[in-house]
Structure formats: C-alpha cells, structure tokens
Amino acid sequence: MKIKSIKTVIIGLLICSLNACSDYLDVSDELSGGLSSFEQVFSNVDYTKRWYANVYANIPNYSRFCNPNGMGGIWSAYADETYNRWANNTGRYSDWNATNNNSERWVEMYQRIRQANIFMEKARPIMEEGGPNAARLTQEEVDRYKANVRFLRALYHFYLMELNGPIPIITQSLTLDDDLDMPRNSLDEVLDFIDSEIKEAMAGMEQEPYHDNESFRAVPTKGVALAVLAKLWVYAASPLYNGEYTEALQVQNKDGKYLFPAKDENKKQKALDATKAFIDYAEENNRYELYRVMKDGVLDPDQSVYEVFQVYNREMIWATSVTSWGGADGNDYDTFTTPRSESKGLGDIAVVQELVDDFYMKDGLPIKNTPFLPGSPLYSETGFGTYNGVEVFSMYVDREPRFYNTVTFSGKKWHISNKEVQFYRGGNADNRVEGSPRTGYLLYKRVNRTVHMDSPGVKSKFRPSIIFRLADFYLLYAEALNEVNPADPDVLEYVNRVRERAGLPDLETLNPAIKGDQDLQREAIRRERRIELATEGQRYFDVRRWMIAENAPDEGGQGGNFHGMNMYGNKTTFHTRTVIHDRSFKRKNYFDPIPYAAIQKSEQLVQNPGW
C-alpha cells in the first residue's frame, strides 16, 4: 500500500489519518518539507526538540468542551452531567455503532505512540552541529526526554485501555516492511506493560513538581507518573476490568487467547498500594495540597472551590497550558457557558437535573434520604426563597458552595452585570434562540468571573486545563482503602478533607453508623466523586468501571429519560422537572468499540462485546 501524503515534521504531524492510510500503524519513512530522512531530523537540535514536543500533542485538554475529540471534555456531555449540541450531533445519545464514533482515540493515540517509538529509537546527543556557538543536545537532556517520552507512550496506552479495554501493545516504530496486523494483547498484559513502563520512566523523570517553574508545568514529573499508576490499578481492581463484565470473559483473539481476566481479589491490594504510594509522595514535604483560600484565618469555601480552577496551584498534579476556554469574544467554552442575557453569551452547555439533584445542601446532607445519609430538612421544592438578594425557586436555596460554583440557574445574578438570569419562557435568557439552554441550567464551573465584553472588557483569561488534581486522588485512595480495609479511619479522613474544603461537615458527624461500613462508605465516596469532579472528564469512566451505568438515570445510569426544567413555562411553571431527552445505554457501551475501519483492515483484531 502506498502512502500518498505525510505532514511535515516541522509542524509536528508526521502521521496520516485512516482516510489516507491503509492501517493505523502504517506510515512512510518519507518526509516532506525539505527533510528526506529521520537522520536529518535527529541530527538537528531544533528538529529533535520539535519532535519531542509533538509527542505531547495528545495529552488531555478538558477545556475542549465544544468538540467531540476523544481527548477533550466531551465526556461530560456523554455522561449524566451535561447536554450540548455537539454531543447530540455525534449520535451518541442514541444507539450508535462502530462506524460513526466521533470520539474514538484509536487513531490519534497510535499515531502519537509511533512518534514516541521513533523518538526513543533515534534521538541522540548532538554536540558537534555547526560552530562553537551552535545549539547542543546533551546526553543528560536526551535521557530526560526519553524518560518523559516513555511515560507518554505508556500513558497513551492507558487512555486506549480506559476506553477500549485490551489493546495491541506497540513498542517499536513499524514500517511497511513489518507485519502491521497486530492482535490485541490481554488486559493483564496491558496493565503490566503500562505499570512496568511507567516505573522505568519514573526513575529518569523530574523527581519534584514544577510548582515554581511555569515554563515546565506541562512536563510530566514523578508525581504525575505515580498518579497514573494509582489510577491504573484502581481501574484494574474495578468491576468492569476485574472479571465482572461477564460478556467480555468470552472474548478471544483468533488464536483462542482470552483477552479479559477472571476476577482477581489481589488487584484490590495493588490498587491500595499504588494509591498509597502516591499519597505518601504527595504528603512528603507537602508536595501537593488541597487549595484553600483563607480570610482572617478562616477557610472561605466559596472562594476556594472557585479559585482552584483559575490559577496554577499546589493542588494541580498535572495541567496543560494549551486550553480552549476561548474568551468572551470566541466561539468556545466561555461564550457557551455565558447566558444569552449577557454580551456575546450563547448559553449552550446545559447541566442536567440529575447532577443538580446530587449536590448537597449547606448542612452537608443530600436533598433526599440515601442509604448513607438522611435527607436535609433545609431542602424544599415548594415556593420561592431568596439567594443573593433575588427571589429564586426553593430548590436553589441553601445549597453547598460547589453547587453555586458549578450551576447557573434561573434567578442567579451574573457576576459581571449583576443582572438576574432568567431561563423561563419570556425571560432574558430563554431558549427561543437555537433551543438553548436545553435544560434550564448552564455550566458555571471554571468560568472566570472577570471575562466579559462590556467596555473596557476582559476578553480572555488564562486558566490551566487540569489533567490531574489532588482531590481526585484523595477520593481514589479512600475508594481503594475501603475495598481492602473499610475499618481504617483513613477512608473517611480523605473523603472528609475534600468535604471540609467545600465547607461541609464530616460524614461520621452526620451519620455515625457510616464509620467502617463498607457499603455506606462506598456510596459516600462515589457521591463525593460525582460532586467534586463534576464535568472534569471522570464521571463517564467512573460509572462504567463501577458498572452502574445501566442503573436508572438518578442512580448513576447513562440511559433513559434525563431531565431539566420546563423551558416553555413561565416563572412559576418553569420550575417543574421535565424530560428533556432520552439516552440509550446498552451493556455493550461499557467499552467503546474498536473502530470499524480498523477491524475491516485487520485479520487479527477482534471486536468488543456487542459491537
């Protein structure tokens, strides 16, 4: 097969897409842009560094909400968190198939894996290029670059496994002379490969966080590597990956090799060991710490849960400087989270009622009875109350700080104009333009409160796009520990640290019976992840690895009727739970399919269950 065009190394894309290539691993050694060989690339300091930088091109960018790319923020809209038109247009709310998956990772991940392999094989010190003042690339620099690239190669395998389960492991830069038709490795082989590769890479990576070096914050460090290992083994111990997805246990390669393992209780201890290793590293010398805003020596929960997303801080384990917030005059996150009552607002990233209902009240209790906590006496759905000097539906009064930092609801004052936002029919931000917002709520989390188009205006404000932050791993540690030793007080300790930052009481204070009860603690941890990490790209994968995605929509389910307010009602009748759309979830959706095009071109690849 002949490759017709390859993008230049100089702009960082030496890989073709499935439309141009006959296989996702298939790439020519022919280069354009005046370069005729890899030797020319890796004999030049600038080209080598550009190649190295381009290996980073597919790390997650969770600020990329308005695009179905599989490494962006679209997963929030595919989960029981938000609704937006881009997700709807992909067809994933209905019974989609392996031919029309707009959010697959297969092609991009293997493209970047191949670039990583080439770099690891060919990068070398460059000490003799040009004259005495020419650029140099030392052995120390090459060693550090290769350690980081080895980590990224393992990370890209992880992101494929997260979505597709068992995958082919690729550790060399294949050419047209090689056998490009690769079978899937077993899930245990993939887990062990990622684990061993990250541990080997970690020794050569920067050992301390880059908190004080803004130029390097997108570069992975030992802390990032430990975080990935923690997440890897928590996944491995979760029901979906650990023998409880019964349909997958029958999946075999064409040579009869089984791809999914039987249940192994030992993986729970591996998950605990990996999460504890990260926690120990994080707490030594306070390498990472939950972000808190103190005013006169007292915690300010509202400002804390807002600012953690606005500036680089010590809670961030890894973040990228490449973001898609867009600014007030762009056509991206900032404008699509701004209501139409405000200048340039397009109001189109809608929060679903199921997420609204899961936030706690300010007393730390849920809005209704749960197995682990009683319903709050503060909650009401009758009549109106007052919030921030405005009459609002009682549902929105006395909620916890994370609710107010995540949801724009009807009656909320916009932070710039101080105008009341009115989503009901006839209000200043209703759905008469393009049917948006669909649910009667907009996403507010990560919105910067200085960005606006009013003169003189602050048209844009940089915010990091967070890949990993400490609160996520406190909750993963609590989850892993609860599965091994629920009586350990650290289970509630680490959940309560996250709650405390949000201004909420300890769980055992609200219900002493929860202490040491594995089932109750499990439910509390899952609810805390639901709230704390809302719309950060985790929920889609959490409900799948826990295998609760087939439940009812208000119990973690991803199929069925999802709700919002009555967008055709007046100020009073608006506040009625209304079905806004129906989503499909079938058991095959626990894993995404291998792309149909890849299956078609292979004699070795087998498909995931149900696809």
Coordinates of C-alpha atoms in Angstrom, one line a residue:
M1 CA 0.0 0.0 0.0
K2 CA 1.2 3.5 -0.8
I3 CA 1.1 6.5 1.5
K4 CA 0.2 9.5 -0.6
S5 CA 0.9 12.4 1.8
I6 CA 2.7 13.0 5.1
K7 CA 2.6 16.2 7.0
T8 CA 5.9 17.8 7.9
V9 CA 7.9 17.1 11.0
I10 CA 8.4 20.9 11.3
I11 CA 4.8 21.5 12.1
G12 CA 4.8 18.3 14.2
L13 CA 2.5 15.8 12.4
L14 CA 4.3 13.0 10.6
I15 CA 1.3 10.7 10.6
C16 CA -1.6 10.2 8.2
S17 CA -5.2 9.6 9.1
L18 CA -7.2 6.4 8.5
N19 CA -8.6 8.1 5.4
A20 CA -5.2 8.4 3.9
C21 CA -3.6 5.3 5.3
S22 CA -4.4 1.6 5.0
D23 CA -3.7 0.9 8.6
Y24 CA -3.5 2.9 11.8
L25 CA 0.2 1.9 12.2
D26 CA 1.1 2.4 8.6
V27 CA 3.4 5.3 7.9
S28 CA 6.1 6.0 5.4
D29 CA 9.6 7.0 6.3
E30 CA 9.4 9.6 3.5
L31 CA 9.4 13.1 4.8
S32 CA 8.4 16.4 3.3
G33 CA 9.4 20.0 3.9
G34 CA 12.9 19.5 2.6
L35 CA 13.7 16.6 5.0
S36 CA 14.4 13.3 3.4
S37 CA 15.2 11.0 6.4
F38 CA 14.9 10.6 10.1
E39 CA 18.7 11.0 10.2
Q40 CA 18.2 14.6 9.2
V41 CA 15.6 15.2 11.9
F42 CA 17.7 13.7 14.7
S43 CA 20.9 15.3 13.6
N44 CA 19.4 18.7 14.3
V45 CA 18.7 20.1 17.8
D46 CA 15.7 22.2 16.8
Y47 CA 14.0 19.4 14.8
T48 CA 14.7 16.9 17.6
K49 CA 13.1 19.2 20.2
R50 CA 10.1 19.8 18.0
W51 CA 9.6 16.1 17.5
Y52 CA 9.8 15.7 21.3
A53 CA 7.3 18.4 21.9
N54 CA 4.9 16.9 19.4
V55 CA 4.7 13.7 21.3
Y56 CA 2.8 15.7 23.9
A57 CA 0.2 16.7 21.4
N58 CA -2.5 14.3 22.6
I59 CA -2.4 14.7 26.3
P60 CA -5.9 15.6 27.5
N61 CA -7.4 19.0 27.1
Y62 CA -10.5 19.0 29.2
S63 CA -11.2 22.6 28.3
R64 CA -12.1 21.4 24.8
F65 CA -15.8 21.0 25.5
C66 CA -17.2 22.1 22.2
N67 CA -15.6 19.4 20.1
P68 CA -16.2 15.6 20.0
N69 CA -12.4 14.9 20.2
G70 CA -11.8 11.9 22.4
M71 CA -9.0 13.6 24.4
G72 CA -11.2 16.6 25.3
G73 CA -14.1 17.5 27.6
I74 CA -16.8 15.9 25.5
W75 CA -17.1 13.0 28.1
S76 CA -19.1 15.3 30.4
A77 CA -21.8 15.6 27.8
Y78 CA -21.8 11.8 27.2
A79 CA -22.3 11.3 31.0
D80 CA -25.1 12.2 33.3
E81 CA -23.7 15.7 33.8
T82 CA -24.3 17.9 30.8
Y83 CA -26.0 18.2 27.4
N84 CA -24.7 20.1 24.4
R85 CA -25.5 20.1 20.7
W86 CA -22.1 18.8 19.7
A87 CA -22.6 15.6 21.7
N88 CA -26.1 15.3 20.3
N89 CA -24.8 15.7 16.8
T90 CA -22.4 12.8 17.2
G91 CA -25.4 10.5 17.7
R92 CA -24.1 9.0 21.0
Y93 CA -27.3 9.7 22.8
S94 CA -28.9 7.1 20.6
D95 CA -27.9 3.5 19.7
W96 CA -24.7 4.4 17.8
N97 CA -22.3 1.9 16.2
A98 CA -18.6 1.3 15.5
T99 CA -18.8 3.1 12.1
N100 CA -19.9 6.5 13.5
N101 CA -17.9 7.1 16.7
N102 CA -16.7 10.7 16.5
S103 CA -14.9 10.4 19.9
E104 CA -12.6 7.5 19.4
R105 CA -9.0 7.6 20.5
W106 CA -7.6 4.8 18.4
V107 CA -6.0 6.6 15.5
E108 CA -4.6 9.6 17.4
M109 CA -3.2 7.5 20.2
Y110 CA -1.4 5.1 17.9
Q111 CA -0.1 8.0 15.8
R112 CA 1.4 9.5 18.9
I113 CA 2.7 6.1 20.2
R114 CA 4.5 5.7 16.9
Q115 CA 6.1 9.1 17.2
A116 CA 7.2 8.2 20.7
N117 CA 8.7 5.0 19.5
I118 CA 10.7 6.8 16.8
F119 CA 12.0 9.3 19.3
M120 CA 13.1 6.6 21.7
E121 CA 14.9 4.7 18.9
K122 CA 16.6 7.6 17.1
A123 CA 17.1 10.6 19.5
R124 CA 20.7 11.1 20.5
P125 CA 23.0 13.7 21.9
I126 CA 24.1 16.4 19.3
M127 CA 27.3 18.1 20.3
E128 CA 29.1 18.7 17.0
E129 CA 26.5 20.5 15.0
G130 CA 27.7 23.8 13.4
G131 CA 30.2 26.1 15.0
P132 CA 31.3 26.6 18.7
N133 CA 28.1 28.6 19.5
A134 CA 25.7 26.2 17.9
A135 CA 22.9 24.6 19.8
R136 CA 23.7 21.4 21.7
L137 CA 21.7 18.5 23.0
T138 CA 23.5 16.7 25.9
Q139 CA 23.2 13.1 26.9
E140 CA 21.5 14.2 30.1
E141 CA 18.9 16.1 28.2
V142 CA 18.3 13.1 25.9
D143 CA 17.9 10.8 28.8
R144 CA 15.3 13.1 30.4
Y145 CA 13.4 13.5 27.2
K146 CA 13.4 9.7 26.6
A147 CA 12.1 9.1 30.1
N148 CA 9.3 11.6 29.5
V149 CA 8.5 10.0 26.2
R150 CA 8.5 6.5 27.6
F151 CA 6.0 7.8 30.2
L152 CA 3.8 9.3 27.5
R153 CA 3.9 6.2 25.4
A154 CA 2.6 4.2 28.4
L155 CA 0.0 7.0 29.1
Y156 CA -1.4 6.8 25.6
H157 CA -1.8 3.0 26.0
F158 CA -3.6 3.8 29.3
Y159 CA -6.1 6.1 27.6
L160 CA -6.7 3.5 24.9
M161 CA -7.3 0.9 27.6
E162 CA -9.6 3.2 29.5
L163 CA -11.9 3.4 26.5
N164 CA -11.4 0.2 24.6
G165 CA -10.2 -2.4 27.2
P166 CA -7.5 -4.8 25.9
I167 CA -5.4 -3.2 23.0
P168 CA -2.3 -4.0 20.9
I169 CA 0.9 -3.0 22.7
I170 CA 3.2 -1.3 20.3
T171 CA 6.8 -0.7 21.4
Q172 CA 8.6 -0.2 18.1
S173 CA 8.3 2.1 15.1
L174 CA 6.9 -0.2 12.4
T175 CA 7.5 0.3 8.8
L176 CA 5.9 -1.0 5.6
D177 CA 8.3 -3.9 5.7
D178 CA 6.9 -5.1 9.1
D179 CA 3.8 -7.1 9.8
L180 CA 1.4 -4.3 10.6
D181 CA -1.6 -6.5 11.5
M182 CA -1.4 -6.7 15.3
P183 CA -3.7 -8.7 17.6
R184 CA -5.0 -7.3 20.9
N185 CA -2.9 -8.1 24.0
S186 CA -4.8 -9.4 27.0
L187 CA -5.9 -6.8 29.6
D188 CA -3.5 -8.2 32.2
E189 CA -0.6 -7.8 29.7
V190 CA -1.7 -4.2 29.0
L191 CA -1.8 -3.5 32.7
D192 CA 1.6 -5.0 33.4
F193 CA 3.1 -3.2 30.4
I194 CA 1.9 0.2 31.5
D195 CA 2.9 -0.4 35.1
S196 CA 6.5 -1.5 34.2
E197 CA 7.0 1.2 31.6
I198 CA 5.9 4.0 33.9
K199 CA 8.1 2.6 36.7
E200 CA 11.1 2.5 34.4
A201 CA 10.4 6.0 33.0
M202 CA 9.8 7.4 36.5
A203 CA 13.5 7.0 37.6
G204 CA 14.6 9.4 34.8
M205 CA 11.8 11.9 35.1
E206 CA 12.0 15.1 37.2
Q207 CA 11.5 14.0 40.8
E208 CA 9.8 17.1 42.1
P209 CA 6.8 19.0 40.9
Y210 CA 7.3 22.1 38.7
H211 CA 5.2 24.3 41.0
D212 CA 7.7 27.2 40.7
N213 CA 8.7 26.8 37.1
E214 CA 5.8 28.0 34.9
S215 CA 7.6 27.0 31.7
F216 CA 7.7 23.3 32.6
R217 CA 4.3 22.7 34.2
A218 CA 3.0 20.7 31.2
V219 CA 6.0 18.3 31.5
P220 CA 5.2 15.2 33.5
T221 CA 7.1 14.5 36.7
K222 CA 7.4 11.6 39.2
G223 CA 4.2 12.8 40.9
V224 CA 2.3 12.5 37.6
A225 CA 3.7 9.1 37.0
L226 CA 2.7 7.9 40.5
A227 CA -0.8 9.4 39.8
V228 CA -1.2 7.4 36.6
L229 CA -0.1 4.2 38.4
A230 CA -2.7 4.9 41.1
K231 CA -5.4 5.4 38.6
L232 CA -4.3 2.4 36.5
W233 CA -4.6 -0.1 39.4
V234 CA -7.9 1.4 40.7
Y235 CA -9.2 0.7 37.2
A236 CA -7.8 -2.8 37.2
A237 CA -9.5 -3.6 40.5
S238 CA -12.9 -2.1 39.5
P239 CA -15.7 -4.5 38.4
L240 CA -15.5 -3.6 34.7
Y241 CA -11.8 -4.5 34.4
N242 CA -11.8 -7.3 37.0
G243 CA -13.9 -10.1 35.8
E244 CA -17.5 -8.8 36.4
Y245 CA -18.3 -7.8 32.9
T246 CA -19.4 -11.3 32.0
E247 CA -19.9 -10.8 28.3
A248 CA -16.2 -9.8 28.0
L249 CA -15.0 -13.0 29.6
Q250 CA -15.7 -14.9 26.4
V251 CA -13.8 -12.5 24.0
Q252 CA -10.9 -14.3 22.4
N253 CA -8.3 -13.5 19.8
K254 CA -8.5 -15.6 16.7
D255 CA -5.8 -17.9 18.1
G256 CA -8.0 -18.6 21.1
K257 CA -6.3 -16.3 23.6
Y258 CA -8.7 -14.9 26.1
L259 CA -8.5 -11.1 26.5
F260 CA -10.3 -10.3 29.7
P261 CA -9.3 -11.8 33.1
A262 CA -11.3 -13.6 35.7
K263 CA -11.9 -11.7 38.9
D264 CA -8.7 -11.4 41.0
E265 CA -9.2 -10.0 44.5
N266 CA -5.4 -9.4 44.7
K267 CA -5.9 -6.4 42.4
K268 CA -7.6 -4.5 45.2
Q269 CA -4.4 -4.7 47.2
K270 CA -2.4 -3.5 44.2
A271 CA -4.8 -0.6 43.9
L272 CA -4.4 0.3 47.5
D273 CA -0.6 0.0 47.3
A274 CA -0.5 2.3 44.2
T275 CA -2.8 4.9 45.6
K276 CA -1.0 4.9 49.0
A277 CA 2.4 5.3 47.2
F278 CA 1.0 8.4 45.5
I279 CA -0.4 9.8 48.8
D280 CA 2.8 9.3 50.6
Y281 CA 4.8 11.0 47.9
A282 CA 2.2 13.9 47.8
E283 CA 2.3 14.5 51.5
E284 CA 6.0 14.3 51.9
N285 CA 7.2 17.9 52.2
N286 CA 3.6 19.0 51.2
R287 CA 4.4 18.4 47.5
Y288 CA 0.7 18.7 46.8
E289 CA -2.0 20.1 48.9
L290 CA -5.7 21.0 48.6
Y291 CA -6.1 24.5 47.5
R292 CA -7.7 26.7 50.2
V293 CA -8.4 30.4 50.4
M294 CA -8.2 31.7 54.0
K295 CA -9.7 35.0 55.1
D296 CA -8.7 36.3 58.5
G297 CA -7.6 32.8 59.4
V298 CA -10.9 31.2 58.4
L299 CA -11.5 29.0 55.4
D300 CA -13.6 30.6 52.6
P301 CA -15.1 27.6 50.9
D302 CA -16.8 29.6 48.1
Q303 CA -13.6 31.3 47.0
S304 CA -11.6 28.0 47.5
V305 CA -13.8 25.9 45.1
Y306 CA -13.8 28.8 42.6
E307 CA -10.1 29.7 42.6
V308 CA -8.7 26.1 42.4
F309 CA -9.5 26.2 38.7
Q310 CA -8.4 29.7 37.9
V311 CA -4.6 29.7 38.6
Y312 CA -1.8 27.3 38.9
N313 CA -1.7 26.0 42.4
R314 CA -0.2 23.1 44.5
E315 CA -3.4 21.0 44.2
M316 CA -2.6 20.5 40.5
I317 CA -0.6 17.4 39.8
W318 CA -0.6 18.0 36.0
A319 CA -2.1 20.6 33.8
T320 CA -1.6 21.8 30.3
S321 CA -1.1 25.3 29.1
V322 CA -2.9 24.5 25.8
T323 CA -6.5 25.4 26.5
S324 CA -9.8 26.0 24.7
W325 CA -11.6 28.3 27.0
G326 CA -12.0 30.7 24.2
G327 CA -12.6 34.1 25.8
A328 CA -15.6 36.3 25.7
D329 CA -15.4 37.1 22.0
G330 CA -14.5 33.5 21.0
N331 CA -16.8 30.6 20.0
D332 CA -15.9 28.2 22.7
Y333 CA -16.3 27.4 26.4
D334 CA -16.5 31.0 27.7
T335 CA -19.3 32.1 25.3
F336 CA -21.2 28.8 25.5
T337 CA -21.3 29.0 29.3
T338 CA -22.4 32.6 29.3
P339 CA -26.2 33.1 29.2
R340 CA -27.8 35.0 26.3
S341 CA -28.7 37.8 28.6
E342 CA -25.1 38.8 28.6
S343 CA -23.0 40.3 25.8
K344 CA -21.8 37.6 23.4
G345 CA -23.4 34.9 25.5
L346 CA -24.5 31.8 23.6
G347 CA -25.7 29.7 26.6
D348 CA -25.4 26.2 25.2
I349 CA -23.6 23.9 27.7
A350 CA -26.5 22.7 29.8
V351 CA -26.4 20.9 33.1
V352 CA -28.9 18.1 33.5
Q353 CA -31.3 17.9 36.5
E354 CA -29.8 14.7 37.7
L355 CA -26.5 16.4 38.5
V356 CA -28.3 19.4 40.1
D357 CA -30.1 17.0 42.5
D358 CA -26.9 15.3 43.6
F359 CA -25.2 18.3 45.2
Y360 CA -25.6 18.5 48.9
M361 CA -27.3 21.2 51.0
K362 CA -25.1 23.6 53.0
D363 CA -25.6 21.3 56.1
G364 CA -23.8 18.6 54.1
L365 CA -26.9 16.4 53.7
P366 CA -28.4 15.3 50.4
I367 CA -31.8 16.6 49.2
K368 CA -33.5 13.3 50.0
N369 CA -32.7 10.2 52.0
T370 CA -29.9 7.9 50.8
P371 CA -28.5 4.7 52.4
F372 CA -25.6 6.6 53.9
L373 CA -27.1 10.0 54.9
P374 CA -30.6 11.3 55.7
G375 CA -32.3 14.0 53.6
S376 CA -31.7 17.5 54.7
P377 CA -34.5 19.4 56.5
L378 CA -33.3 22.5 54.6
Y379 CA -34.4 21.3 51.2
S380 CA -37.7 22.3 49.7
E381 CA -39.3 22.3 46.2
T382 CA -42.3 24.4 47.3
G383 CA -42.4 28.1 46.5
F384 CA -39.6 30.6 46.4
G385 CA -36.8 31.8 48.7
T386 CA -34.0 34.3 48.4
Y387 CA -30.5 33.9 47.1
N388 CA -28.1 36.8 46.7
G389 CA -31.0 39.2 47.1
V390 CA -33.1 37.7 44.3
E391 CA -36.2 35.6 44.6
V392 CA -35.3 32.1 43.3
F393 CA -37.0 28.7 43.4
S394 CA -36.6 27.0 46.8
M395 CA -34.6 24.2 45.2
Y396 CA -31.7 26.5 44.8
V397 CA -31.6 27.9 48.3
D398 CA -29.2 26.8 51.0
R399 CA -27.1 24.5 48.6
E400 CA -23.4 23.8 49.1
P401 CA -20.7 26.0 47.7
R402 CA -19.8 23.6 44.9
F403 CA -23.4 23.8 43.6
Y404 CA -23.2 27.6 43.2
N405 CA -19.7 27.3 41.6
T406 CA -21.0 24.6 39.1
V407 CA -24.5 25.6 38.0
T408 CA -26.1 28.8 36.6
F409 CA -29.8 28.5 37.5
S410 CA -32.8 30.8 36.8
G411 CA -32.6 33.7 39.1
K412 CA -28.9 33.7 39.7
K413 CA -27.2 37.0 39.3
W414 CA -24.5 37.1 36.6
H415 CA -21.2 38.1 38.1
I416 CA -20.4 40.8 35.6
S417 CA -23.6 42.7 35.1
N418 CA -25.3 41.8 38.3
K419 CA -28.4 41.1 36.2
E420 CA -30.7 38.2 37.1
V421 CA -30.5 35.4 34.6
Q422 CA -34.0 34.3 33.5
F423 CA -34.3 30.9 31.7
Y424 CA -38.1 30.7 31.8
R425 CA -40.1 31.4 28.6
G426 CA -40.1 35.2 28.1
G427 CA -37.1 35.7 30.3
N428 CA -33.9 37.4 29.2
A429 CA -32.0 34.1 28.6
D430 CA -34.7 31.7 27.4
N431 CA -34.5 29.0 24.7
R432 CA -36.0 30.8 21.8
V433 CA -32.7 31.0 20.1
E434 CA -31.5 27.6 18.8
G435 CA -33.3 25.9 21.7
S436 CA -30.6 26.7 24.2
P437 CA -30.1 26.1 27.0
R438 CA -31.8 22.8 26.7
T439 CA -32.3 22.1 30.4
G440 CA -32.8 25.4 32.1
Y441 CA -29.3 25.3 33.6
L442 CA -25.9 26.3 32.3
L443 CA -22.5 25.0 33.4
Y444 CA -20.7 27.6 35.5
K445 CA -17.7 25.7 36.8
R446 CA -14.3 27.1 35.6
V447 CA -16.0 30.3 34.2
N448 CA -13.6 33.2 35.0
R449 CA -15.5 36.0 36.8
T450 CA -13.6 38.8 35.1
V451 CA -14.1 37.7 31.5
H452 CA -16.7 39.9 29.7
M453 CA -17.3 42.1 26.7
D454 CA -18.5 45.2 28.4
S455 CA -16.2 48.1 27.8
P456 CA -13.3 48.2 28.6
G457 CA -13.7 44.4 28.9
V458 CA -11.5 41.5 29.8
K459 CA -11.9 39.4 26.7
S460 CA -9.9 36.4 27.8
K461 CA -8.2 35.0 30.9
F462 CA -5.8 32.1 31.0
R463 CA -6.8 29.1 33.2
P464 CA -4.9 25.9 33.2
S465 CA -6.6 22.8 31.8
I466 CA -6.3 20.4 34.7
I467 CA -5.4 16.8 33.9
F468 CA -4.9 15.5 37.5
R469 CA -5.6 17.2 40.8
L470 CA -5.1 16.1 44.3
A471 CA -8.8 15.9 45.3
D472 CA -9.3 13.1 42.7
F473 CA -6.6 11.0 44.2
Y474 CA -7.7 11.6 47.8
L475 CA -11.0 10.0 46.7
L476 CA -9.3 7.2 44.8
Y477 CA -7.2 6.4 47.8
A478 CA -10.4 6.3 50.0
E479 CA -12.1 4.1 47.4
A480 CA -9.2 1.6 47.2
L481 CA -8.7 1.5 51.0
N482 CA -12.4 0.9 51.6
E483 CA -12.3 -2.2 49.4
V484 CA -9.5 -3.7 51.4
N485 CA -9.9 -2.4 54.9
P486 CA -13.1 -0.4 55.4
A487 CA -12.4 -0.1 59.2
D488 CA -9.3 2.0 58.5
P489 CA -10.1 5.6 59.6
D490 CA -8.3 7.0 56.6
V491 CA -11.3 6.0 54.4
L492 CA -13.4 8.8 55.9
E493 CA -10.5 11.0 56.6
Y494 CA -9.6 11.6 53.0
V495 CA -13.2 12.0 51.9
N496 CA -13.8 14.5 54.7
R497 CA -10.7 16.5 53.6
V498 CA -12.5 17.1 50.3
R499 CA -15.8 17.9 52.0
E500 CA -14.1 20.2 54.5
R501 CA -12.6 22.4 51.8
A502 CA -16.2 22.7 50.4
G503 CA -17.4 23.8 53.9
L504 CA -19.3 20.6 54.7
P505 CA -19.3 18.6 58.0
D506 CA -17.6 15.2 58.3
L507 CA -19.6 12.2 57.2
E508 CA -19.5 10.4 60.5
T509 CA -20.7 13.6 62.3
L510 CA -23.8 13.5 60.2
N511 CA -24.3 9.7 60.5
P512 CA -22.1 7.8 63.0
A513 CA -23.3 4.5 61.5
I514 CA -21.3 5.1 58.3
K515 CA -18.0 4.6 60.0
G516 CA -16.4 1.3 59.0
D517 CA -19.5 0.2 56.9
Q518 CA -18.0 -0.7 53.6
D519 CA -21.3 -0.4 51.6
L520 CA -22.2 3.0 53.1
Q521 CA -18.7 4.4 52.7
R522 CA -18.6 3.1 49.1
E523 CA -21.8 5.1 48.3
A524 CA -20.5 8.2 50.1
I525 CA -17.2 8.1 48.1
R526 CA -19.0 7.7 44.8
R527 CA -21.3 10.6 45.6
E528 CA -18.3 12.7 46.6
R529 CA -16.5 12.0 43.3
R530 CA -19.8 12.8 41.4
I531 CA -19.9 16.3 43.0
E532 CA -16.2 17.2 43.5
L533 CA -15.1 16.1 40.0
A534 CA -18.3 17.2 38.2
T535 CA -17.7 17.9 34.4
E536 CA -13.9 17.2 34.8
G537 CA -13.9 14.2 32.4
Q538 CA -14.1 11.5 35.1
R539 CA -17.7 10.6 35.5
Y540 CA -18.1 8.8 32.2
F541 CA -15.4 6.4 33.1
D542 CA -16.3 6.1 36.8
V543 CA -19.9 4.9 36.2
R544 CA -18.5 2.4 33.7
R545 CA -15.7 0.9 35.8
W546 CA -18.1 0.6 38.7
M547 CA -20.7 -1.0 36.3
I548 CA -23.6 1.2 37.5
A549 CA -24.1 2.8 34.1
E550 CA -27.1 0.6 33.4
N551 CA -29.0 1.9 36.5
A552 CA -31.8 4.4 36.4
P553 CA -30.6 7.9 35.5
D554 CA -30.8 9.2 39.1
E555 CA -28.7 6.2 40.3
G556 CA -25.7 6.6 38.0
G557 CA -27.4 5.3 34.9
Q558 CA -26.5 6.6 31.5
G559 CA -29.6 5.6 29.6
G560 CA -33.3 6.6 29.9
N561 CA -35.0 9.9 30.4
F562 CA -32.9 12.9 31.5
H563 CA -34.5 16.0 33.0
G564 CA -34.3 19.7 33.2
M565 CA -36.8 22.4 33.9
N566 CA -39.9 23.2 31.8
M567 CA -38.4 25.6 29.3
Y568 CA -41.8 26.5 28.0
G569 CA -43.2 27.5 31.3
N570 CA -43.4 31.0 32.9
K571 CA -41.5 31.9 36.1
T572 CA -43.7 29.6 38.2
T573 CA -44.5 26.7 35.9
F574 CA -40.9 26.7 34.6
H575 CA -39.8 25.0 37.9
T576 CA -41.1 21.6 37.1
R577 CA -38.9 18.5 36.3
T578 CA -39.3 17.9 32.6
V579 CA -37.9 15.2 30.4
I580 CA -35.5 16.9 28.0
H581 CA -34.3 13.9 26.1
D582 CA -33.9 10.2 26.1
R583 CA -30.5 8.5 26.0
S584 CA -29.6 4.9 25.1
F585 CA -27.3 2.8 27.1
K586 CA -26.7 -0.9 26.5
R587 CA -24.3 -3.3 28.1
K588 CA -22.1 -3.1 25.0
N589 CA -21.5 0.6 25.9
Y590 CA -19.4 -0.3 28.9
F591 CA -16.5 -0.3 26.4
D592 CA -16.2 1.6 23.2
P593 CA -15.8 -0.5 20.1
I594 CA -12.5 -0.9 18.2
P595 CA -13.1 1.4 15.1
Y596 CA -14.9 -0.5 12.3
A597 CA -12.3 0.7 9.8
A598 CA -9.5 -0.9 11.8
I599 CA -11.4 -4.2 12.2
Q600 CA -12.1 -4.2 8.4
K601 CA -8.4 -3.8 7.6
S602 CA -7.2 -6.5 10.0
E603 CA -7.2 -10.2 10.1
Q604 CA -6.1 -10.2 13.7
L605 CA -8.3 -7.7 15.6
V606 CA -11.4 -8.9 17.3
Q607 CA -14.3 -6.6 18.4
N608 CA -15.6 -5.8 21.9
P609 CA -18.7 -7.5 23.2
G610 CA -22.0 -6.4 21.5
W611 CA -20.4 -4.4 18.7

